[in-house]
XYZ file of C-alpha atoms in Angstrom:
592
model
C -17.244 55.575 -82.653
C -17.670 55.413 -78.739
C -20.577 52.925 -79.168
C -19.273 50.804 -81.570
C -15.485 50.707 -79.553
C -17.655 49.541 -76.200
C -19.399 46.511 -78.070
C -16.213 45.064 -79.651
C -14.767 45.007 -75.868
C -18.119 42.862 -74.846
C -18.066 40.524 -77.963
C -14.077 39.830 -76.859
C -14.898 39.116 -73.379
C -17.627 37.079 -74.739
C -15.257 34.584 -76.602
C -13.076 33.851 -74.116
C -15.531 33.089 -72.053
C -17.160 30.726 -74.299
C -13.053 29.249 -74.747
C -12.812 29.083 -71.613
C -15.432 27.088 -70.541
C -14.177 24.539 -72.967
C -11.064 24.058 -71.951
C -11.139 23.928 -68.148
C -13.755 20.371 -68.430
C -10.869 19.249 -70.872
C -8.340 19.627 -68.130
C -10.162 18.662 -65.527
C -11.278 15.364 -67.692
C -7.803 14.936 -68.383
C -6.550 14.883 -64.526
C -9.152 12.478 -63.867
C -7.919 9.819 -66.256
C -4.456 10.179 -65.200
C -6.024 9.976 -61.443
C -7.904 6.497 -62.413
C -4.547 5.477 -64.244
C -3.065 5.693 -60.355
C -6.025 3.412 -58.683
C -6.488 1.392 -60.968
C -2.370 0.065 -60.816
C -2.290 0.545 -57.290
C -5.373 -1.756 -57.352
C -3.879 -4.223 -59.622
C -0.509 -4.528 -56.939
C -2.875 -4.985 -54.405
C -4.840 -7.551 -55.692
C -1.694 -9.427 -56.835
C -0.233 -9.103 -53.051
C -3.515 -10.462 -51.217
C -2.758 -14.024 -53.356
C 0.718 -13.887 -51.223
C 0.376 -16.268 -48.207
C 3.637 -14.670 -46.344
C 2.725 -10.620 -45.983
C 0.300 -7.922 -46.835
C 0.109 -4.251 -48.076
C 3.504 -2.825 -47.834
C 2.633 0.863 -47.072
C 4.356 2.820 -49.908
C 3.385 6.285 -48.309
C 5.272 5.964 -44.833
C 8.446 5.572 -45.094
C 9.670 2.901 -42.390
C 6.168 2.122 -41.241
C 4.597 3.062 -38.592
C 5.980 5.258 -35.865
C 7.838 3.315 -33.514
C 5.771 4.201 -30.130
C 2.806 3.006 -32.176
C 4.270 -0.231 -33.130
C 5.361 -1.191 -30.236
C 2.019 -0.720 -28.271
C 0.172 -2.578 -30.962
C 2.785 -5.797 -30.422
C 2.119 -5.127 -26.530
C -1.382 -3.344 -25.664
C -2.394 -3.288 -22.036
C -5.834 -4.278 -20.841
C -9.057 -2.641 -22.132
C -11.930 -1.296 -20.051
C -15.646 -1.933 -19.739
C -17.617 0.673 -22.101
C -19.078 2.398 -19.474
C -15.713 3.195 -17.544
C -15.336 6.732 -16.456
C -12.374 8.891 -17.032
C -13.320 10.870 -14.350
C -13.520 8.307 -11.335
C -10.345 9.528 -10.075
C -9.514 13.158 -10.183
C -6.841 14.953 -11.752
C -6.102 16.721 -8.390
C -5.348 13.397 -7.391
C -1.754 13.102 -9.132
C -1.299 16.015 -6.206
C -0.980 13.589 -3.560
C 0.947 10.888 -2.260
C -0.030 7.834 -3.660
C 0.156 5.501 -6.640
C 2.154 7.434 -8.695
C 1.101 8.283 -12.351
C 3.377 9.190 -14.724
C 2.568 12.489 -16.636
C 3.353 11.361 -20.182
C 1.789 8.919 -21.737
C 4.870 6.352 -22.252
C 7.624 5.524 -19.869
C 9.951 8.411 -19.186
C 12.885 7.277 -18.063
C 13.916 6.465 -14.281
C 14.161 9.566 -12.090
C 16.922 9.500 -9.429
C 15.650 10.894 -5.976
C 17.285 11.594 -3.061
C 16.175 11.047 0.788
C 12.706 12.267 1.481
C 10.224 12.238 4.141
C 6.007 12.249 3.056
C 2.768 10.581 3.820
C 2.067 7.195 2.821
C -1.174 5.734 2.031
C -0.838 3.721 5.202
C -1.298 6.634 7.706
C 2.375 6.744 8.844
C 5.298 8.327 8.151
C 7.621 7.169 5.156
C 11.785 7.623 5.256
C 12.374 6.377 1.521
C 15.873 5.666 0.903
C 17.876 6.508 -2.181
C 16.321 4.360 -4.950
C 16.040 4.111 -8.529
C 12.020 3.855 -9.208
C 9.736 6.296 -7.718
C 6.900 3.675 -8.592
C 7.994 0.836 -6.526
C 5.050 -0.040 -4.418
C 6.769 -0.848 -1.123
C 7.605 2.776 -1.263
C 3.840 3.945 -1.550
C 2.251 1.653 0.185
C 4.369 -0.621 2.442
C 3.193 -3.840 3.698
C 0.224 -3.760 1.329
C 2.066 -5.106 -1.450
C 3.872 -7.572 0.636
C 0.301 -8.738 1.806
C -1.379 -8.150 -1.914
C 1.627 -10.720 -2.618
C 0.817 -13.193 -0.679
C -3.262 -13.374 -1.343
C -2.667 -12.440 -5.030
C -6.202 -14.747 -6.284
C -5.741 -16.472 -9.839
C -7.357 -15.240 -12.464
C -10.070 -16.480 -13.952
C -10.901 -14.500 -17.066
C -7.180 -14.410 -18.578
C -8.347 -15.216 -21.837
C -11.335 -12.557 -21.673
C -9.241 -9.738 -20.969
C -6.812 -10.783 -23.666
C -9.996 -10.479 -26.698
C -10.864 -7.536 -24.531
C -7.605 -6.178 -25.524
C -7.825 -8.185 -29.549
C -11.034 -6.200 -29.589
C -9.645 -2.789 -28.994
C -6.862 -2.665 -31.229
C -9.114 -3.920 -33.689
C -11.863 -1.239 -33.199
C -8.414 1.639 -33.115
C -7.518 0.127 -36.865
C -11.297 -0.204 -38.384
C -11.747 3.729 -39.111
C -8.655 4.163 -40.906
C -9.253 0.931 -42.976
C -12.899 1.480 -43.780
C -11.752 4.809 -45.737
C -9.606 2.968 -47.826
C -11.857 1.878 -51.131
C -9.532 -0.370 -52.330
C -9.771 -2.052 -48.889
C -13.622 -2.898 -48.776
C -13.653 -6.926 -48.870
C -10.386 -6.502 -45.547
C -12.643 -4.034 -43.779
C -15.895 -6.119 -43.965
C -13.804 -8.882 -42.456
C -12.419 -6.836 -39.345
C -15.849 -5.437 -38.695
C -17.152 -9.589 -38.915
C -14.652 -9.973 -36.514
C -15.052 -7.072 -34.174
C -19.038 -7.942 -34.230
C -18.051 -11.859 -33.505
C -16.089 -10.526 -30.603
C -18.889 -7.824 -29.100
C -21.536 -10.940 -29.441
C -19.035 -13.427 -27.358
C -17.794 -10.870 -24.720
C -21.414 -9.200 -23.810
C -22.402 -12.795 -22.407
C -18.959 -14.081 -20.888
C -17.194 -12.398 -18.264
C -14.805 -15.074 -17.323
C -13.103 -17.802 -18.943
C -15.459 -20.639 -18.180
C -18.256 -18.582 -19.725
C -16.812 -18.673 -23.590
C -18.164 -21.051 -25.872
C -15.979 -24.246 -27.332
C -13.452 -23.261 -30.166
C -12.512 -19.791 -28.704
C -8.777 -20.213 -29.497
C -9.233 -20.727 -33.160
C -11.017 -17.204 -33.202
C -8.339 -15.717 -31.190
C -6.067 -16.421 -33.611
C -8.181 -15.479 -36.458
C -8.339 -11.618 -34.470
C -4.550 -11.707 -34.417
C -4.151 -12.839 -37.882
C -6.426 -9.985 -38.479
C -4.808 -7.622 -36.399
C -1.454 -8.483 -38.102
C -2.786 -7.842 -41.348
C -4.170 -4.384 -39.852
C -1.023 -3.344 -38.859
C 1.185 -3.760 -42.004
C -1.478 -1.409 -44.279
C -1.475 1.920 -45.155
C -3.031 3.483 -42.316
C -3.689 7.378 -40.646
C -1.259 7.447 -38.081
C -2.889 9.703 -36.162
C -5.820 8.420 -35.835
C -4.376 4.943 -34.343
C -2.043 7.033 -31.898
C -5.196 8.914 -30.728
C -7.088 5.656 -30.257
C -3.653 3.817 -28.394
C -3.103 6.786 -26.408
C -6.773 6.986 -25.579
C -6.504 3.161 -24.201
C -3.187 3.898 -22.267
C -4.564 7.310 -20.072
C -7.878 4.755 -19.273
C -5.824 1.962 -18.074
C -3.951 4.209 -15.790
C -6.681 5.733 -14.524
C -8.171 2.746 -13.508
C -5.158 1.001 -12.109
C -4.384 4.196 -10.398
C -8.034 3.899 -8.715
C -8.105 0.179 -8.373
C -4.846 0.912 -6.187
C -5.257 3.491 -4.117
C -8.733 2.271 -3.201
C -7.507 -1.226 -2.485
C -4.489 0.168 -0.312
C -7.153 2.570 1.127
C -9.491 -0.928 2.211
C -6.508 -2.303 3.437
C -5.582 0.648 5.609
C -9.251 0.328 7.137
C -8.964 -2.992 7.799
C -5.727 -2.416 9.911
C -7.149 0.749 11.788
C -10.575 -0.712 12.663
C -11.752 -3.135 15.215
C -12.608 -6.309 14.990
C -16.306 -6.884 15.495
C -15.631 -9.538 17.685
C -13.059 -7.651 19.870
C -15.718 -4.682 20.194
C -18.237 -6.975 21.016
C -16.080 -8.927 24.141
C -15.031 -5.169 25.142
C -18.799 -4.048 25.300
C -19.661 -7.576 26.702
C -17.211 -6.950 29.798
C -18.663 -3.381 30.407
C -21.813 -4.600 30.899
C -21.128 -7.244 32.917
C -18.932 -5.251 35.352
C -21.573 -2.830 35.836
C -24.435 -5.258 36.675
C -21.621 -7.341 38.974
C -19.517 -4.490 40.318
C -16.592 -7.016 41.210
C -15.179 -6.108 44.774
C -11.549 -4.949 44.273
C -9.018 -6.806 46.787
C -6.547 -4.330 48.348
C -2.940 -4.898 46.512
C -0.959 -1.745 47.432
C 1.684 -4.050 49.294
C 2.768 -5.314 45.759
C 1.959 -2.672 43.715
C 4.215 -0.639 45.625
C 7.246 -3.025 46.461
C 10.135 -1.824 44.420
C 12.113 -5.400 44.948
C 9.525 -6.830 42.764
C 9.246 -7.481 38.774
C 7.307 -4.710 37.862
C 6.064 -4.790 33.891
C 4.230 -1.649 32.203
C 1.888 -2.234 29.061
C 0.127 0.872 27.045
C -3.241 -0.638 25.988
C -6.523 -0.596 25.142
C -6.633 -4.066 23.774
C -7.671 -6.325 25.968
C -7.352 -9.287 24.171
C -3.878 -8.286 22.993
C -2.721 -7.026 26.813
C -4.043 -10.630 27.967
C -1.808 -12.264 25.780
C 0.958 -10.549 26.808
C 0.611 -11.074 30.688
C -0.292 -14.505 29.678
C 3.032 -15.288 27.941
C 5.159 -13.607 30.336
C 3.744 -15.325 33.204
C 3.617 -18.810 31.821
C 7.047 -18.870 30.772
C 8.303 -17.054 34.201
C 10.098 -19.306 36.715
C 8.466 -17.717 39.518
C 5.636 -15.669 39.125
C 4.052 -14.798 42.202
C 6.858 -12.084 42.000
C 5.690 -10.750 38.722
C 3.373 -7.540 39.068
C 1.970 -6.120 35.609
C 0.388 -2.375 35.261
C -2.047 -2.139 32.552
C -2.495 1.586 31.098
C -5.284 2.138 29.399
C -8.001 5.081 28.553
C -11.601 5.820 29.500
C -13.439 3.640 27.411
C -11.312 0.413 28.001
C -10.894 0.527 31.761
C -14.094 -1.181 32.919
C -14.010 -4.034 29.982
C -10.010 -4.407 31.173
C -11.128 -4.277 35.003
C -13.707 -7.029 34.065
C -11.295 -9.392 31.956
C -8.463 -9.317 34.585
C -10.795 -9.535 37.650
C -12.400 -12.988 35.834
C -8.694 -14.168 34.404
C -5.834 -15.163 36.845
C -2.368 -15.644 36.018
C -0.966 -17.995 38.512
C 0.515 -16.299 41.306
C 1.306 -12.392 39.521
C -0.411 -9.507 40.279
C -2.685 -7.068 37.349
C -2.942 -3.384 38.440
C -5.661 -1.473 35.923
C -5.195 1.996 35.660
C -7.021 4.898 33.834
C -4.588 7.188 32.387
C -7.156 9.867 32.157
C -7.358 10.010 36.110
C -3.563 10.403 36.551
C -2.018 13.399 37.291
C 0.523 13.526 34.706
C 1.974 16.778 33.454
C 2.228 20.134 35.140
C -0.922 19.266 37.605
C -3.020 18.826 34.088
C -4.454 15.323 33.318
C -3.936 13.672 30.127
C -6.592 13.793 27.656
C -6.154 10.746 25.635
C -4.320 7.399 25.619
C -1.383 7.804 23.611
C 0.001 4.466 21.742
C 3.478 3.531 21.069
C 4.014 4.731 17.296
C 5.607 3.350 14.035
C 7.382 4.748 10.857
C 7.546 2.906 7.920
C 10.858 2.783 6.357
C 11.269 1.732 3.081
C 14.658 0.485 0.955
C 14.736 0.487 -2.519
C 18.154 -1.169 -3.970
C 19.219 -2.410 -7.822
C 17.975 -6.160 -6.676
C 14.433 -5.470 -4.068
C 12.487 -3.356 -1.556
C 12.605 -4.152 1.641
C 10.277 -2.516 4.141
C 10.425 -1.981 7.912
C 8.580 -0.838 10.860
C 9.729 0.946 13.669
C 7.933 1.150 16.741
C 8.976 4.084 19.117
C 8.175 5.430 22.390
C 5.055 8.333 22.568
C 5.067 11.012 25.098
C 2.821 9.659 27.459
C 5.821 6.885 27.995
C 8.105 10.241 29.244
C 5.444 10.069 32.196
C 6.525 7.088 33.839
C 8.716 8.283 36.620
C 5.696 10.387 37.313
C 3.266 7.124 37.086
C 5.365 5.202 39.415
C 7.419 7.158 41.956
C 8.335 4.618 44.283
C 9.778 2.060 41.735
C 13.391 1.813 41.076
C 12.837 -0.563 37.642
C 10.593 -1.536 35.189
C 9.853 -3.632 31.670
C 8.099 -1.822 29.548
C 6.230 -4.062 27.009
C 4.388 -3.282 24.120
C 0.884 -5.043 23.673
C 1.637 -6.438 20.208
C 4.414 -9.063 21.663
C 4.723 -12.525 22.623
C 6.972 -13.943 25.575
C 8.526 -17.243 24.528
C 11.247 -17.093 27.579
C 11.747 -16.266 31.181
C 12.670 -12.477 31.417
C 13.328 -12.866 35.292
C 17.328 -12.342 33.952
C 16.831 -8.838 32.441
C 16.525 -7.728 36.185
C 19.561 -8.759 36.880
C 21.703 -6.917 33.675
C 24.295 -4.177 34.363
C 23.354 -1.638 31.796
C 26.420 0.274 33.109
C 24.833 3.552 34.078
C 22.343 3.735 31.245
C 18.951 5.109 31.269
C 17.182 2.125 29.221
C 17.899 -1.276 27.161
C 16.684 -2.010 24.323
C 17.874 -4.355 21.181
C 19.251 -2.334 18.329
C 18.274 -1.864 14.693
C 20.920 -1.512 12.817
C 19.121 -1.777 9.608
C 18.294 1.936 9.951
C 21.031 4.437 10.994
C 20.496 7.658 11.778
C 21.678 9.473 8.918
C 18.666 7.544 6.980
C 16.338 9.328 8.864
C 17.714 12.700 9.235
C 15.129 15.179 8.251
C 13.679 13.912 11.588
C 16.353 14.808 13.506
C 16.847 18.740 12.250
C 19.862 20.879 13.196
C 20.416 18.480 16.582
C 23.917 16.770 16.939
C 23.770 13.545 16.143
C 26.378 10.760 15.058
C 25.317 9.531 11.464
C 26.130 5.856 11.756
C 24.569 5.133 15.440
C 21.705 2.772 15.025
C 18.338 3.268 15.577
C 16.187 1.036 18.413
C 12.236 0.249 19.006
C 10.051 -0.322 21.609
C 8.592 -3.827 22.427
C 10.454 -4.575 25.216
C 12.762 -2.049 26.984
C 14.042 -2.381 30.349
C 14.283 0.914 32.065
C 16.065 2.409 35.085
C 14.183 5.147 36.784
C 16.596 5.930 38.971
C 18.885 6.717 36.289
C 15.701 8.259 33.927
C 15.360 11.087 36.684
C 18.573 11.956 37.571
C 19.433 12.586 34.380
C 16.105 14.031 34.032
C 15.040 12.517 30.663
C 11.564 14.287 30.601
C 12.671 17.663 30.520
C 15.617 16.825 27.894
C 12.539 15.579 26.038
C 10.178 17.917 26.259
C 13.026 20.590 25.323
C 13.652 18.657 22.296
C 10.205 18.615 20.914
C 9.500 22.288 21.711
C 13.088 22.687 18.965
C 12.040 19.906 16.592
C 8.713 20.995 14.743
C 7.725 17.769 12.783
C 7.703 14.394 13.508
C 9.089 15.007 17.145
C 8.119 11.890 18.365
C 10.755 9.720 16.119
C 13.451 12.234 15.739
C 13.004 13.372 20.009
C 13.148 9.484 21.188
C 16.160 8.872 19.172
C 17.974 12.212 20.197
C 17.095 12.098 23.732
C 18.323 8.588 24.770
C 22.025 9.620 22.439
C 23.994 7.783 25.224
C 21.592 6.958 27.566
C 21.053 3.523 25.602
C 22.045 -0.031 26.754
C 22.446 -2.101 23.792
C 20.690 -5.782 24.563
C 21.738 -8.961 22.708
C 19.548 -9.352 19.699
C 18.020 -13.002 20.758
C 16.101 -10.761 23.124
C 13.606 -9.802 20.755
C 12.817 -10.898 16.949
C 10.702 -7.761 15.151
C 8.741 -8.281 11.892
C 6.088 -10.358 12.601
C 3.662 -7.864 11.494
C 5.131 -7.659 7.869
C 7.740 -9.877 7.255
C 6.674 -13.228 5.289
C 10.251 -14.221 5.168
C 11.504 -14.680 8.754
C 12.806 -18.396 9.061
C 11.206 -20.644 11.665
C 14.675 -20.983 13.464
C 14.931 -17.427 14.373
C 11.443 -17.335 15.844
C 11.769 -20.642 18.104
C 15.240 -18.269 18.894
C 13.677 -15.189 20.267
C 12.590 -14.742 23.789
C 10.324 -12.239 22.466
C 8.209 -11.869 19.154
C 7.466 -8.227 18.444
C 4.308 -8.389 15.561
C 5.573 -4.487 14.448
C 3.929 -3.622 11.718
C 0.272 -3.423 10.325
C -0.486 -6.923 9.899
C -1.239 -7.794 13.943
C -2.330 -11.347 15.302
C -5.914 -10.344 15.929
C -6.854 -8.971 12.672
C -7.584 -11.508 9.753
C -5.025 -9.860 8.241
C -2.121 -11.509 10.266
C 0.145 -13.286 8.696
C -1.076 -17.337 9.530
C 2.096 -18.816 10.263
C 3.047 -16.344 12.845
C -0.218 -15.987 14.701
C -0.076 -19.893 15.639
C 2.074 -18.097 18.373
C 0.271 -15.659 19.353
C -3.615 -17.506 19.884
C -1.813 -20.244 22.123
C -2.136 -18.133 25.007
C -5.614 -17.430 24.509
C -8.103 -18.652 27.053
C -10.300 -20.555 24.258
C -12.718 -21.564 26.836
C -13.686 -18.707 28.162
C -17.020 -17.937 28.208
C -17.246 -14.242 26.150
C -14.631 -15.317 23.790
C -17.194 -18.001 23.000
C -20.510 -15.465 23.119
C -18.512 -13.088 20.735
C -17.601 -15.545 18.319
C -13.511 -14.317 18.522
C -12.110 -17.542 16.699
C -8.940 -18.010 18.124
């Protein structure tokens, strides 16, 4: 009974095995026609919308399309790259500094409100940004680079090669998703003819002139093509990966393109002119192999009741021009006497320039700064320049972008420098005279330590995390060098040096700006603003009137006269007063 119990179980299990094995390929044979019942009318409605000449492919899968973040960047899609662009040019550590700033989503957030700051700017100066609306203004970055990439902006010459660059890409994001569809085959043979028509034109033209004849008839074929792409029933995601792919390339490489062309620009500004090193090595030479006998000029140098001028320097084109302005626009010059500071390296090529150069009747003092006793019995090590802050305003309607050009602490050694003169001008080597100046030695400044024309533009509250916990009043204005008159007399009674010196020992960045401004709270003679016109080192915009105006031009800023990147219609003002005959202007090729 055992045995015959354990077969019956094994001939059961047999059965429905053999009944099941014919009734699963039934079902399965049975979802397969209902599946070719689906294709086959989903064919038919496709077939019957290709013969429509208006649209294409409704997607019935998505409802309302596409996403809209997609959509739009199809409509709008920013420039493509090369095929052998590399991500990794420029750094993620980069989004770190200050610079081109690169937003860390893909598409726009929206505008960020920020308050007063204080950083670095790709310029190499300090940047006061003033409440704005858009952290990626460029004035705010970068300064007068924009205003200068502006102005030499170069047309473009492969417009219509970057647009099929950018046909080609969208094209090439839509392909993979089409190719998978079957019923799709004879659409996706005709974006991949299209895609190959585009790879064959664009590998042998790489500007517009380059194309061959007919070009905009197979533009418009791409876009009819890409049109038709867009409005079928496509994987989303693998179109947003592409886009978002092409968006994090292009701002990678405009992120590069910009930092290293502001970063070109900044070396342009900073370095010398071959020309100019060449005439300062030329002088050297020659003042070694003459050794010019120096006549004895202590009489003037010393007379207090003369018009004594002081210029930091070690420019001697730039210093020439100045003495050469002042003096040829000076009623009587044989009263003028100019000091020229300057460091180690510059002193023999200046010695050599103003022994060989006269300037009518005035009198040119050279002095090496690194030879003067200066500060507490030490010498000073270095030459130090009068400095500028860029300060940058960002409003609803522009940017407007400023320079100001303040005093450095080798100017707080003056009284020190010259201790037998009552008065001085202090002029700063990037200016040009345009007027007689003998009438500044005649001004009252009631009492006050030094004159100087205000800038009202900037007020002291702008630039307050220069000024730390100091007293202050908000709404003064601020003031630059160029041309300041100062008293002496007054400077060391009310012993401006030491208030100074205190004020930097308190003030623990950026003392220069913020110590100028506090120490003269006061002490500051306001002069009338036809004295000097600044700007002329960044400004495009300042009218012809108000330069003719000004008694003195002040080029502030980083485009200066001598570099090729002045501004042309300013430096016609400027290379008047060069000597254009003179012999190593000629031998160093410096093109006035």
């Amino acid at each position: 009974m055992p045995g015959k119990k354990r077969w019956s179980w094994l001939v059961i299990a047999v059965l429905g095995l053999v009944l099941l094995s014919m009734f699963v390929p039934l079902a399965f044979l049975l979802g397969l026609h209902n599946g070719f019942h689906s294709v086959t009318h989903t064919g038919r409605a496709t077939e019957q919308r290709k013969n429509d000449k208006v649209a294409a492919f409704t997607p019935p899968l998505i409802k309302g399309g596409l996403p809209t973040r997609v959509d739009g960047l199809l409509r709008n899609p920013g420039p493509t790259l090369p095929k052998d662009f590399r991500r990794n040019v420029v750094k993620k550590t980069e989004n770190k500094t200050t610079g081109f700033a690169v937003p860390t989503q893909v598409f726009n957030p929206p505008p960020k409100k920020h308050d007063v700051g204080v950083g670095s700017s790709a310029e190499g100066t300090k940047t006061s940004q003033v409440t704005g609306q858009s952290e990626k203004t460029c004035e705010l970055k970068f300064g007068s680079y924009c205003l200068w990439r502006q102005q030499h902006r170069e047309k473009m010459t492969d417009f219509i090669v970057k647009r099929m660059k950018d046909q080609l890409y969208v094209a090439r994001a839509y392909y993979p998703s089409i190719a998978k569809l079957p019923k799709l085959d004879q659409f996706t043979q005709e974006i991949k003819q299209n895609i190959q028509e585009f790879e064959r034109i664009l590998s042998v033209s790489s500007s517009d002139p380059d194309l061959p004849p007919q070009i905009e008839k197979k533009i418009q074929k791409m876009e009819a093509t890409i049109t038709k792409a867009k409005s079928a029933v496509t994987d989303c995601n693998n179109v947003d990966k592409k886009l978002r792919q092409l968006v994090d390339l292009t701002e990678d490489e405009a992120k590069f393109h910009m930092k290293q062309s502001a970063f070109l620009y900044q070396l342009a500004v900073q370095t010398t002119p071959k020309s100019l090193h060449c005439l300062s090595m030329r002088l050297t030479v020659e003042y070694f192999k003459t050794s010019p006998d120096e006549a004895d000029l202590s009489e003037s140098l010393l007379n207090p009741d003369l018009h004594h001028y002081v210029i930091f320097s070690n420019n001697v084109l730039a210093s020439s021009v100045v003495i050469n302005s002042t003096v040829m626009h000076a009623k009587v010059s044989r009263k003028q006497v100019f000091h020229v500071l300057t460091d180690k390296q510059s002193f023999f090529s200046m010695k050599m320039w103003f022994f060989t150069n006269s300037y009518k009747d005035a009198t040119v003092q050279v002095l090496n700064i690194e030879d003067l006793d200066l500060l507490e019995g030490q010498p000073s090590s270095h030459l130090s320049m009068p400095q500028e802050l860029r300060v940058s305003f960002l409003s609803t309607s522009k940017t407007r972008t400023e320079y100001i050009s303040v005093l450095s602490h080798l100017h707080y050694s003056l009284p020190r420098i010259f201790p037998s003169l009552r008065k001085i001008i202090l002029l700063d080597d990037d200016i040009v005279v345009q007027r007689d100046l003998s009438s500044l030695w005649n001004v009252d400044m009631n009492e006050k330590v030094i004159g100087a024309v205000q800038f009202c533009m900037v007020k002291l509250g702008a630039i307050k995390d220069y000024l730390g916990k100091e007293k202050y009043d908000a709404n003064s204005c601020t003031w630059m060098s160029g041309m300041n008159v100062i008293d002496l007399v007054r400077w060391r009674e009310k012993d401006v040096t030491r208030t100074y010196q205190g004020l930097v020992q308190r003030l623990t960045e950026t003392t220069t700006l913020g110590a100028t401004m506090l120490t003269f709270q006061g002490l500051l003679f306001a002069l009338d603003d036809i004295w000097v016109l600044s700007g002329l080192g960044h400004n495009y915009s300042i009218p012809n009137a108000a330069i003719n105006k000004a008694a003195v031009l002040h080029f502030n800023g980083n485009m200066k006269p001598w570099l090729d990147l002045g501004i042309p219609s300013y430096k016609i003002h400027w290379r008047k007063f060069l000597n254009k005959e003179n012999r190593f202007l000629t031998d160093c090729n410096v093109n006035p």
